[in-house]
Amino acid sequence: MADVQAPVLGEYQVIPHIQPDAMAGSKPYVAKPDHNKPLGFPGELVENWEQKAVAKLGELVNNSRALQVFLDSCVKCGACTDKCHYYLGTSDPKNMPVARQDLLRSVYRRYYTLPGKLFPSLVGARDMTKEVLDEWYSYFHQCSQCRRCSVFCPYGIDTAEISMAAREIMDSVGQGQKYCNEILAKVHRIGNNLGLPGPALEDTLLGLEEDVKEETGIDVKYPVDVKGADVLLVTPSADFFAEPHIDGLIGYGKVFHAAGISWTLSSHASEAGNFGMFVGSSENLHKVAKRIREAALDLGVKRIVVGECGHAWRVAYSFWNTLIGPFDFLDRRYPVPQHICEFTYDLIQQGALKFDKSANDDKVVTFHDSCNVARASRMGSMPGGQFIIPRAVVKASVNKFVDMAPETIFESTYCCGGGGGVLTDELIDLRVKGTQPRMLALRDVVESHGVTHVAAICAICKAQFSKVLPYYKFPMDMIQSVHGLVSKAIQLGPVNQ
Ligand code: SF4
Ligand code: SF4
């Protein structure tokens, strides 16, 4: 573990005394130029970057009425100030959502409003300078774009959109973040965030088949690039890599097997995640998503199902239709996209799956709502939506389930602290501090109900929890995939046996 001090978990969530600039030094590594592998960003500050940054801001505001409204309409009521987990965990007042917005708003005012042009100091307008850019770089990478603040804002101002715009401007003038941009480059070159080539993917899946055969005695297949399969499953590449993610992938395969539905993964679209969203790049968003349409057409599938990933589901649910639709080549009896929890839940409702919940009797489970699902794509494609359905799948798999405090779940869920492109080692201090509100709620159900495990449907949440739980004296393997729980309890024989 890195030498980082986790905040003390008090009796309940308190609003911290402010510590100005406490996190001013927190910054991700800057992406370097990469001329051989074009990523869509220059990699160093371009000539006349100040004017170009201002012009890019103008372009974004012109293209997005929502962004303009968000920048124009804040009345400084203060309702959002204590709603950000990064402010609660770090005490830095620039992590108050309204203060974060003002970093961009002050420049917008200076160049795009009359009072800002005439009387800048009276209206808090600022010139675009290197000092401002550095502040942007630091604090727009201390926003996980979780949108919790927008739930409490009477005007619905969405700081995540402002943060995405700021990152897009920074990328365009050469101040791009290394972590997200390198991941995007891997997807363009190889097909997934981990840079896992096709043969390595096949090896992993063969290994899974052997493991499941050893565990159950049954030949469960984990197929890749099978033409004519009914379902294309696109899932975050983390699912091919390590626990707890891979337990989820094992569970997906068992569900398909138990239901007798043919399915396949794709080596071309071996990534459901889409980091184009984190850097606010519509071009990258489109290029990454396009691989999924191409794979679906090439394989001739009837349906597309999305694995456990928060932002992947948001991109699929909210943007696929515009980015890569129409899906008139798929079987329109099924929703596009469909989430793996919806897929499993639907089969449970039909009585097509059988579970032995006692297989999970060593666990008392709670559920962490992932931000991109809870606040950006929660309705889903089935009645019940993404608050009820994942919980129903968990409850079908375990006997002992308890929710965390109401003010920390559903649309009020606290971010895991690692979303929105900050899941990188150099930001571990931010990540540990930012998860403090979630850890506090978790600690309460551990103490009151003996909770032993927390389930999530987001690859980033799972990776972040694995890393930060030990800082709060919880075991690393406390975090589970929802379909990891399914995997333990599902019965693979015929349902009527
Ligand atoms: S979107 Fe989330 S991380 Fe960003 S300011 Fe709002 S609450 Fe904080
Ligand atoms: S809650 Fe909304 S209007 Fe109030 S200060 Fe925050 S962003 Fe501004």
Coordinates of C-alpha atoms and ligand atoms in Angstrom, one line a residue:
M1 CA 0.0 0.0 0.0
A2 CA 1.2 3.5 -0.8
D3 CA 2.0 5.7 2.2
V4 CA -1.4 7.5 2.3
Q5 CA -3.3 8.5 5.4
A6 CA -7.0 7.6 5.2
P7 CA -9.4 10.0 7.0
V8 CA -10.7 8.8 10.3
L9 CA -14.2 7.4 10.1
G10 CA -16.2 9.3 12.7
E11 CA -19.6 8.5 14.2
Y12 CA -21.5 10.0 11.2
Q13 CA -20.7 12.1 8.2
V14 CA -19.5 15.6 9.2
I15 CA -18.9 18.6 7.0
P16 CA -15.2 19.2 7.4
H17 CA -13.5 22.5 8.4
I18 CA -12.1 23.8 5.1
Q19 CA -8.4 23.5 4.4
P20 CA -7.6 25.8 1.5
D21 CA -5.4 24.3 -1.2
A22 CA -5.1 21.0 0.7
M23 CA -5.2 19.1 -2.6
A24 CA -3.6 21.7 -4.9
G25 CA -0.7 19.4 -5.6
S26 CA -2.8 16.4 -6.6
K27 CA -2.5 16.0 -10.4
P28 CA -2.4 13.1 -12.8
Y29 CA 0.6 12.6 -15.1
V30 CA 0.3 14.6 -18.3
A31 CA 0.2 12.7 -21.5
K32 CA 3.4 13.0 -23.6
P33 CA 3.3 13.4 -27.4
D34 CA 2.9 10.1 -29.2
H35 CA 3.4 10.8 -32.8
N36 CA 3.5 7.2 -33.9
K37 CA 0.2 6.2 -32.3
P38 CA -2.1 9.1 -32.8
L39 CA -4.4 9.6 -29.9
G40 CA -6.2 12.7 -31.0
F41 CA -4.3 15.1 -28.7
P42 CA -1.1 17.0 -29.2
G43 CA 0.7 16.0 -26.0
E44 CA 2.3 19.3 -25.2
L45 CA 1.0 22.9 -25.0
V46 CA 0.4 24.1 -28.5
E47 CA 1.3 27.6 -29.7
N48 CA -1.2 30.3 -28.7
W49 CA -2.9 27.7 -26.5
E50 CA -4.6 30.5 -24.5
Q51 CA -6.6 31.7 -27.5
K52 CA -7.2 28.2 -28.6
A53 CA -8.5 27.1 -25.2
V54 CA -10.9 30.1 -25.2
A55 CA -12.0 29.3 -28.7
K56 CA -12.6 25.7 -27.8
L57 CA -14.7 26.8 -24.8
G58 CA -16.8 29.0 -27.1
E59 CA -17.2 26.1 -29.5
L60 CA -18.4 23.7 -26.7
V61 CA -20.8 26.3 -25.3
N62 CA -22.2 26.9 -28.9
N63 CA -22.7 23.2 -29.4
S64 CA -24.2 22.5 -26.0
R65 CA -27.1 24.5 -24.8
A66 CA -27.0 22.5 -21.6
L67 CA -23.4 23.6 -20.9
Q68 CA -24.3 27.2 -21.5
V69 CA -27.2 27.0 -19.1
F70 CA -25.0 25.3 -16.4
L71 CA -22.5 28.1 -16.8
D72 CA -25.1 30.9 -16.7
S73 CA -27.6 29.7 -14.1
C74 CA -25.8 29.1 -10.7
V75 CA -27.3 31.4 -8.0
K76 CA -24.7 30.4 -5.4
C77 CA -27.3 29.0 -3.1
G78 CA -24.7 26.6 -1.6
A79 CA -26.9 23.5 -1.7
C80 CA -24.2 21.5 -3.5
T81 CA -21.2 22.5 -1.3
D82 CA -21.2 19.5 1.0
K83 CA -22.4 16.9 -1.5
C84 CA -19.1 16.0 -3.1
H85 CA -17.2 13.0 -1.6
Y86 CA -13.9 14.7 -2.6
Y87 CA -14.7 17.8 -0.6
L88 CA -15.9 15.6 2.4
G89 CA -12.8 13.5 2.2
T90 CA -10.2 16.2 1.5
S91 CA -11.6 19.4 3.1
D92 CA -10.3 21.4 0.1
P93 CA -12.9 24.1 -0.7
K94 CA -12.1 23.9 -4.4
N95 CA -13.6 20.4 -4.3
M96 CA -17.0 22.0 -3.5
P97 CA -18.9 21.5 -6.7
V98 CA -19.8 25.2 -7.0
A99 CA -16.1 26.1 -6.6
R100 CA -15.1 23.5 -9.2
Q101 CA -17.7 24.9 -11.7
D102 CA -16.4 28.4 -11.1
L103 CA -12.9 27.5 -12.3
L104 CA -14.4 27.2 -15.8
R105 CA -17.3 29.7 -15.3
S106 CA -14.9 32.5 -14.5
V107 CA -13.1 32.1 -17.9
Y108 CA -16.5 31.7 -19.7
R109 CA -17.6 35.0 -18.1
R110 CA -14.5 36.8 -19.1
Y111 CA -14.7 36.0 -22.8
Y112 CA -18.4 35.3 -23.4
T113 CA -20.5 37.6 -21.2
L114 CA -20.8 41.4 -21.5
P115 CA -20.3 42.1 -17.8
G116 CA -17.2 39.9 -17.8
K117 CA -15.7 41.7 -20.8
L118 CA -16.4 45.2 -19.3
F119 CA -15.9 44.7 -15.6
P120 CA -14.1 41.4 -15.1
S121 CA -13.1 41.9 -11.5
L122 CA -16.6 42.8 -10.4
V123 CA -18.1 39.6 -11.8
G124 CA -15.4 37.1 -10.9
A125 CA -14.2 36.8 -14.5
R126 CA -10.6 35.6 -15.1
D127 CA -8.2 35.6 -18.0
M128 CA -7.1 32.3 -19.4
T129 CA -3.6 32.0 -18.0
K130 CA -1.2 29.2 -17.2
E131 CA -2.1 29.6 -13.5
V132 CA -5.7 29.0 -14.3
L133 CA -4.9 26.1 -16.6
D134 CA -2.8 24.4 -13.8
E135 CA -5.7 24.9 -11.4
W136 CA -8.1 23.3 -14.0
Y137 CA -5.7 20.4 -14.4
S138 CA -5.6 19.7 -10.7
Y139 CA -9.2 20.1 -9.8
F140 CA -11.0 18.9 -12.9
H141 CA -9.1 15.7 -12.2
Q142 CA -10.5 15.6 -8.7
C143 CA -14.0 15.2 -10.1
S144 CA -15.1 11.7 -10.8
Q145 CA -18.0 13.0 -12.9
C146 CA -20.3 11.2 -10.5
R147 CA -23.2 13.8 -10.7
R148 CA -24.1 13.5 -7.0
C149 CA -24.0 17.3 -6.7
S150 CA -26.5 17.7 -9.5
V151 CA -29.1 15.7 -7.6
F152 CA -29.1 18.4 -4.9
C153 CA -28.8 21.5 -7.1
P154 CA -32.2 23.2 -7.5
Y155 CA -31.3 24.1 -11.0
G156 CA -29.9 20.6 -11.9
I157 CA -26.5 22.0 -12.7
D158 CA -24.3 19.1 -13.7
T159 CA -20.7 19.6 -12.7
A160 CA -19.8 16.4 -14.5
E161 CA -20.6 18.1 -17.8
I162 CA -18.5 21.1 -16.9
S163 CA -15.7 18.8 -15.8
M164 CA -15.9 16.9 -19.2
A165 CA -15.8 20.2 -21.1
A166 CA -12.7 21.4 -19.2
R167 CA -10.9 18.2 -19.9
E168 CA -11.8 18.3 -23.5
I169 CA -10.4 21.9 -23.7
M170 CA -7.2 20.8 -21.9
D171 CA -6.8 17.8 -24.2
S172 CA -7.2 20.0 -27.3
V173 CA -4.5 22.4 -26.3
G174 CA -2.0 19.7 -25.2
Q175 CA -2.7 19.3 -21.5
G176 CA -4.2 15.8 -21.8
Q177 CA -4.2 13.3 -18.9
K178 CA -1.9 10.3 -19.5
Y179 CA -4.0 7.6 -17.9
C180 CA -7.2 8.1 -20.0
N181 CA -5.4 8.9 -23.2
E182 CA -3.2 5.9 -23.0
I183 CA -6.1 3.7 -22.4
L184 CA -7.9 5.1 -25.4
A185 CA -4.8 4.5 -27.5
K186 CA -4.9 0.8 -26.4
V187 CA -8.5 0.4 -27.5
H188 CA -7.8 2.0 -30.9
R189 CA -4.7 -0.2 -31.4
I190 CA -5.7 -3.5 -29.8
G191 CA -9.4 -3.4 -29.0
N192 CA -9.5 -3.1 -25.2
N193 CA -8.4 -1.0 -22.2
L194 CA -5.9 -3.6 -21.0
G195 CA -4.2 -4.0 -24.3
L196 CA -5.0 -7.7 -24.3
P197 CA -4.5 -9.2 -27.8
G198 CA -6.8 -11.8 -29.3
P199 CA -4.6 -14.9 -28.6
A200 CA -4.3 -13.9 -24.9
L201 CA -8.0 -13.4 -24.7
E202 CA -8.6 -16.9 -26.1
D203 CA -6.1 -18.4 -23.6
T204 CA -7.9 -16.7 -20.7
L205 CA -11.3 -18.0 -21.9
L206 CA -10.0 -21.5 -22.4
G207 CA -8.5 -21.3 -18.8
L208 CA -11.9 -20.3 -17.5
E209 CA -13.6 -23.2 -19.2
E210 CA -11.2 -25.6 -17.5
D211 CA -11.7 -23.9 -14.1
V212 CA -15.5 -24.1 -14.4
K213 CA -15.3 -27.7 -15.5
E214 CA -13.2 -28.5 -12.5
E215 CA -15.5 -26.7 -10.2
T216 CA -18.8 -28.0 -11.6
G217 CA -18.0 -31.0 -13.8
I218 CA -20.0 -29.3 -16.6
D219 CA -18.7 -28.0 -19.9
V220 CA -19.6 -24.3 -19.8
K221 CA -18.3 -22.4 -22.8
Y222 CA -16.7 -18.9 -22.9
P223 CA -16.8 -18.4 -26.7
V224 CA -15.2 -15.7 -28.7
D225 CA -15.9 -14.6 -32.3
V226 CA -18.6 -17.2 -32.9
K227 CA -20.6 -16.2 -36.0
G228 CA -24.3 -16.6 -35.7
A229 CA -24.5 -16.6 -31.9
D230 CA -27.7 -15.1 -30.5
V231 CA -26.0 -12.7 -28.1
L232 CA -22.9 -10.6 -28.4
L233 CA -21.7 -9.8 -24.9
V234 CA -19.5 -6.7 -24.6
T235 CA -17.9 -6.4 -21.2
P236 CA -15.1 -4.4 -19.6
S237 CA -11.7 -6.0 -20.3
A238 CA -11.1 -6.0 -16.5
D239 CA -13.5 -9.0 -16.5
F240 CA -10.8 -11.0 -18.4
F241 CA -8.2 -10.1 -15.9
A242 CA -8.6 -10.6 -12.2
E243 CA -10.9 -11.1 -9.3
P244 CA -13.4 -9.9 -8.4
H245 CA -14.1 -9.0 -12.1
I246 CA -13.5 -12.4 -13.6
D247 CA -15.9 -14.1 -11.1
G248 CA -18.6 -12.0 -12.8
L249 CA -17.5 -13.2 -16.3
I250 CA -17.7 -16.8 -15.0
G251 CA -21.2 -16.0 -13.8
Y252 CA -22.3 -14.6 -17.2
G253 CA -21.2 -17.8 -18.9
K254 CA -23.1 -19.9 -16.4
V255 CA -26.3 -17.8 -16.9
F256 CA -26.1 -18.3 -20.7
H257 CA -25.4 -22.0 -20.2
A258 CA -28.2 -22.5 -17.8
A259 CA -30.7 -20.7 -20.0
G260 CA -29.5 -22.5 -23.2
I261 CA -28.8 -19.2 -25.1
S262 CA -25.9 -19.1 -27.5
W263 CA -23.6 -16.2 -27.0
T264 CA -20.2 -14.9 -27.9
L265 CA -17.6 -12.4 -27.0
S266 CA -15.7 -10.5 -29.7
S267 CA -12.0 -10.0 -30.1
H268 CA -12.6 -6.9 -32.1
A269 CA -14.9 -5.3 -29.5
S270 CA -13.3 -6.8 -26.4
E271 CA -14.1 -3.6 -24.4
A272 CA -17.4 -2.2 -23.2
G273 CA -15.7 0.7 -21.3
N274 CA -15.4 3.9 -23.2
F275 CA -12.9 6.4 -21.7
G276 CA -13.9 8.9 -24.5
M277 CA -16.5 10.0 -22.0
F278 CA -14.0 10.8 -19.3
V279 CA -12.0 13.2 -21.5
G280 CA -15.1 14.7 -23.0
S281 CA -14.1 13.6 -26.5
S282 CA -17.1 12.8 -28.7
E283 CA -14.7 11.7 -31.5
N284 CA -13.1 9.1 -29.2
L285 CA -16.5 8.2 -27.8
H286 CA -17.7 7.4 -31.3
K287 CA -14.6 5.5 -32.4
V288 CA -14.6 3.2 -29.4
A289 CA -18.3 2.5 -29.6
K290 CA -18.2 1.9 -33.3
R291 CA -16.1 -1.3 -32.8
I292 CA -19.2 -2.8 -31.0
R293 CA -21.5 -2.1 -34.0
E294 CA -18.9 -3.5 -36.4
A295 CA -18.5 -6.7 -34.3
A296 CA -22.3 -7.2 -34.0
L297 CA -22.7 -6.9 -37.8
D298 CA -19.7 -9.1 -38.5
L299 CA -20.8 -11.8 -36.2
G300 CA -24.5 -11.6 -37.2
V301 CA -25.8 -11.6 -33.7
K302 CA -29.5 -10.9 -32.8
R303 CA -28.9 -9.1 -29.5
I304 CA -26.2 -7.1 -27.6
V305 CA -25.8 -7.5 -23.8
V306 CA -23.5 -5.2 -21.8
G307 CA -21.5 -6.7 -18.9
E308 CA -21.0 -5.1 -15.4
C309 CA -19.6 -1.7 -16.0
G310 CA -21.0 1.6 -14.9
H311 CA -19.8 4.1 -17.5
A312 CA -20.1 1.5 -20.3
W313 CA -23.8 1.2 -19.4
R314 CA -24.2 4.9 -19.4
V315 CA -22.6 5.2 -22.8
A316 CA -24.6 2.3 -24.2
Y317 CA -27.9 3.4 -22.6
S318 CA -27.6 7.1 -23.3
F319 CA -25.5 7.4 -26.4
W320 CA -25.3 4.3 -28.5
N321 CA -28.3 5.1 -30.5
T322 CA -26.9 8.4 -31.6
L323 CA -23.3 7.2 -31.8
I324 CA -23.7 3.9 -33.5
G325 CA -27.4 3.3 -34.2
P326 CA -29.8 2.5 -35.8
F327 CA -29.8 -1.2 -34.6
D328 CA -32.3 -2.3 -37.3
F329 CA -30.1 -5.3 -38.0
L330 CA -30.8 -6.8 -34.5
D331 CA -33.8 -8.7 -33.4
R332 CA -36.2 -5.9 -32.3
R333 CA -38.0 -8.1 -29.8
Y334 CA -35.2 -7.5 -27.4
P335 CA -34.1 -4.1 -26.0
V336 CA -30.9 -2.5 -27.3
P337 CA -28.8 -2.3 -25.3
Q338 CA -29.6 -4.7 -22.5
H339 CA -27.7 -4.9 -19.3
I340 CA -26.5 -8.3 -18.0
C341 CA -28.4 -7.7 -14.8
E342 CA -31.6 -7.2 -16.8
F343 CA -30.8 -10.2 -18.9
T344 CA -30.4 -12.4 -15.8
Y345 CA -33.3 -10.8 -14.0
D346 CA -35.6 -11.5 -17.0
L347 CA -34.6 -15.2 -16.9
I348 CA -35.2 -15.3 -13.2
Q349 CA -38.7 -13.8 -13.8
Q350 CA -39.4 -16.5 -16.4
G351 CA -38.4 -19.2 -14.0
A352 CA -35.5 -20.2 -16.3
L353 CA -32.8 -20.2 -13.7
K354 CA -32.5 -22.1 -10.5
F355 CA -30.4 -21.0 -7.5
D356 CA -29.1 -22.5 -4.3
K357 CA -28.7 -19.4 -2.1
S358 CA -27.1 -21.4 0.7
A359 CA -23.9 -21.5 -1.4
N360 CA -23.5 -17.9 -0.3
D361 CA -24.4 -18.4 3.3
D362 CA -20.9 -17.5 4.3
K363 CA -21.7 -13.9 3.3
V364 CA -23.9 -11.0 4.5
V365 CA -24.1 -8.8 1.4
T366 CA -24.7 -5.1 0.8
F367 CA -24.9 -3.3 -2.6
H368 CA -23.0 -0.2 -3.8
D369 CA -24.9 1.7 -6.5
S370 CA -22.5 2.9 -9.1
C371 CA -22.8 6.5 -10.1
N372 CA -23.0 6.3 -13.8
V373 CA -25.8 3.7 -13.4
A374 CA -27.6 5.4 -10.5
R375 CA -27.6 9.0 -11.8
A376 CA -27.2 8.7 -15.6
S377 CA -28.8 5.6 -16.8
R378 CA -30.9 4.1 -14.0
M379 CA -34.1 3.6 -15.9
G380 CA -32.6 0.8 -18.0
S381 CA -34.8 -1.1 -20.5
M382 CA -37.0 -3.0 -18.0
P383 CA -39.5 -2.0 -15.3
G384 CA -37.8 -1.8 -12.0
G385 CA -34.7 -0.1 -13.3
Q386 CA -31.2 -0.3 -12.2
F387 CA -31.9 0.2 -8.5
I388 CA -34.2 -2.7 -8.1
I389 CA -32.9 -5.1 -10.7
P390 CA -29.3 -5.6 -9.5
R391 CA -30.6 -6.0 -6.0
A392 CA -33.1 -8.5 -7.1
V393 CA -30.3 -10.5 -8.8
V394 CA -28.2 -10.4 -5.6
K395 CA -31.2 -11.4 -3.5
A396 CA -31.9 -14.3 -5.8
S397 CA -28.3 -15.5 -5.1
V398 CA -27.9 -14.9 -1.3
N399 CA -30.0 -15.3 1.8
K400 CA -28.5 -12.4 3.7
F401 CA -28.8 -8.9 2.2
V402 CA -28.9 -5.5 3.8
D403 CA -28.8 -2.1 2.3
M404 CA -26.6 0.8 3.5
A405 CA -28.2 4.0 4.9
P406 CA -30.9 5.5 2.6
E407 CA -29.0 8.8 2.2
T408 CA -26.1 6.9 0.7
I409 CA -27.9 4.6 -1.9
F410 CA -29.9 4.9 -5.1
E411 CA -29.6 8.4 -6.6
S412 CA -27.8 9.7 -3.5
T413 CA -25.1 7.0 -3.7
Y414 CA -21.6 8.1 -2.9
C415 CA -19.0 7.6 -5.6
C416 CA -16.4 4.9 -4.9
G417 CA -13.8 7.6 -5.3
G418 CA -12.2 6.2 -8.5
G419 CA -14.6 6.9 -11.3
G420 CA -14.4 9.4 -14.2
G421 CA -10.8 8.7 -15.2
V422 CA -9.0 9.1 -11.8
L423 CA -8.3 5.4 -11.2
T424 CA -4.6 5.9 -11.6
D425 CA -1.9 5.2 -9.0
E426 CA -0.5 8.8 -8.8
L427 CA -4.0 9.8 -7.6
I428 CA -4.1 7.3 -4.8
D429 CA -4.2 10.0 -2.1
L430 CA -7.3 11.5 -3.7
R431 CA -8.9 8.1 -4.2
V432 CA -8.4 7.0 -0.6
K433 CA -9.8 10.3 0.8
G434 CA -12.6 10.5 -1.7
T435 CA -14.0 7.1 -0.8
Q436 CA -14.4 8.2 2.9
P437 CA -18.2 8.8 2.8
R438 CA -18.8 5.4 1.2
M439 CA -16.5 3.7 3.7
L440 CA -18.4 5.3 6.5
A441 CA -21.7 4.0 5.3
L442 CA -20.1 0.6 4.8
R443 CA -18.6 0.6 8.3
D444 CA -22.1 1.2 9.7
V445 CA -23.6 -1.9 8.1
V446 CA -20.6 -4.0 9.0
E447 CA -21.0 -3.0 12.7
S448 CA -24.8 -3.1 12.8
H449 CA -25.6 -6.1 10.5
G450 CA -22.4 -8.1 10.2
V451 CA -22.0 -7.3 6.5
T452 CA -19.1 -9.2 5.1
H453 CA -19.3 -8.3 1.4
V454 CA -20.2 -5.4 -0.9
A455 CA -21.5 -6.1 -4.4
A456 CA -21.2 -3.7 -7.3
I457 CA -21.9 -3.7 -11.1
C458 CA -19.0 -1.4 -12.2
A459 CA -15.5 -2.5 -13.1
I460 CA -14.1 0.8 -11.9
C461 CA -15.9 0.5 -8.5
K462 CA -14.6 -3.0 -8.1
A463 CA -11.0 -2.0 -9.0
Q464 CA -11.2 1.0 -6.7
F465 CA -12.7 -0.9 -3.7
S466 CA -10.0 -3.6 -4.1
K467 CA -7.4 -0.9 -3.7
V468 CA -8.9 1.3 -1.0
L469 CA -10.7 -1.1 1.3
P470 CA -7.4 -2.0 3.1
Y471 CA -6.8 1.6 3.9
Y472 CA -9.9 1.5 6.0
K473 CA -9.0 -1.9 7.6
F474 CA -11.5 -3.8 5.5
P475 CA -10.4 -6.9 3.6
M476 CA -9.6 -6.4 -0.1
D477 CA -11.8 -9.3 -1.2
M478 CA -14.9 -7.8 0.5
I479 CA -15.8 -6.4 -3.0
Q480 CA -17.8 -8.8 -5.2
S481 CA -19.2 -8.8 -8.7
V482 CA -23.0 -9.3 -8.7
H483 CA -22.5 -12.1 -11.2
G484 CA -19.8 -13.6 -9.0
L485 CA -22.5 -14.1 -6.4
V486 CA -24.8 -15.5 -9.2
S487 CA -21.9 -17.8 -10.2
K488 CA -21.7 -19.4 -6.7
A489 CA -25.5 -20.0 -6.4
I490 CA -26.7 -20.8 -9.9
Q491 CA -27.6 -24.5 -10.6
L492 CA -26.5 -25.6 -14.0
G493 CA -28.7 -28.6 -14.4
P494 CA -32.2 -28.4 -16.1
V495 CA -34.5 -26.1 -14.1
N496 CA -37.2 -28.7 -13.5
Q497 CA -34.9 -31.3 -12.0
Ligands
SF4_1 S1 -19.8 15.4 -10.2 FE1 -19.3 14.2 -8.3 S2 -17.1 14.4 -8.1 FE2 -17.7 16.0 -9.5 S3 -18.1 17.8 -8.2 FE3 -20.1 16.7 -8.4 S4 -20.1 15.4 -6.6 FE4 -18.0 16.0 -6.9
SF4_2 S1 -26.6 23.9 -5.8 FE1 -26.6 24.6 -7.9 S2 -27.2 26.8 -7.9 FE2 -26.7 26.2 -5.8 S3 -24.5 26.7 -5.6 FE3 -24.5 24.6 -6.3 S4 -24.4 24.7 -8.5 FE4 -25.0 26.7 -7.8

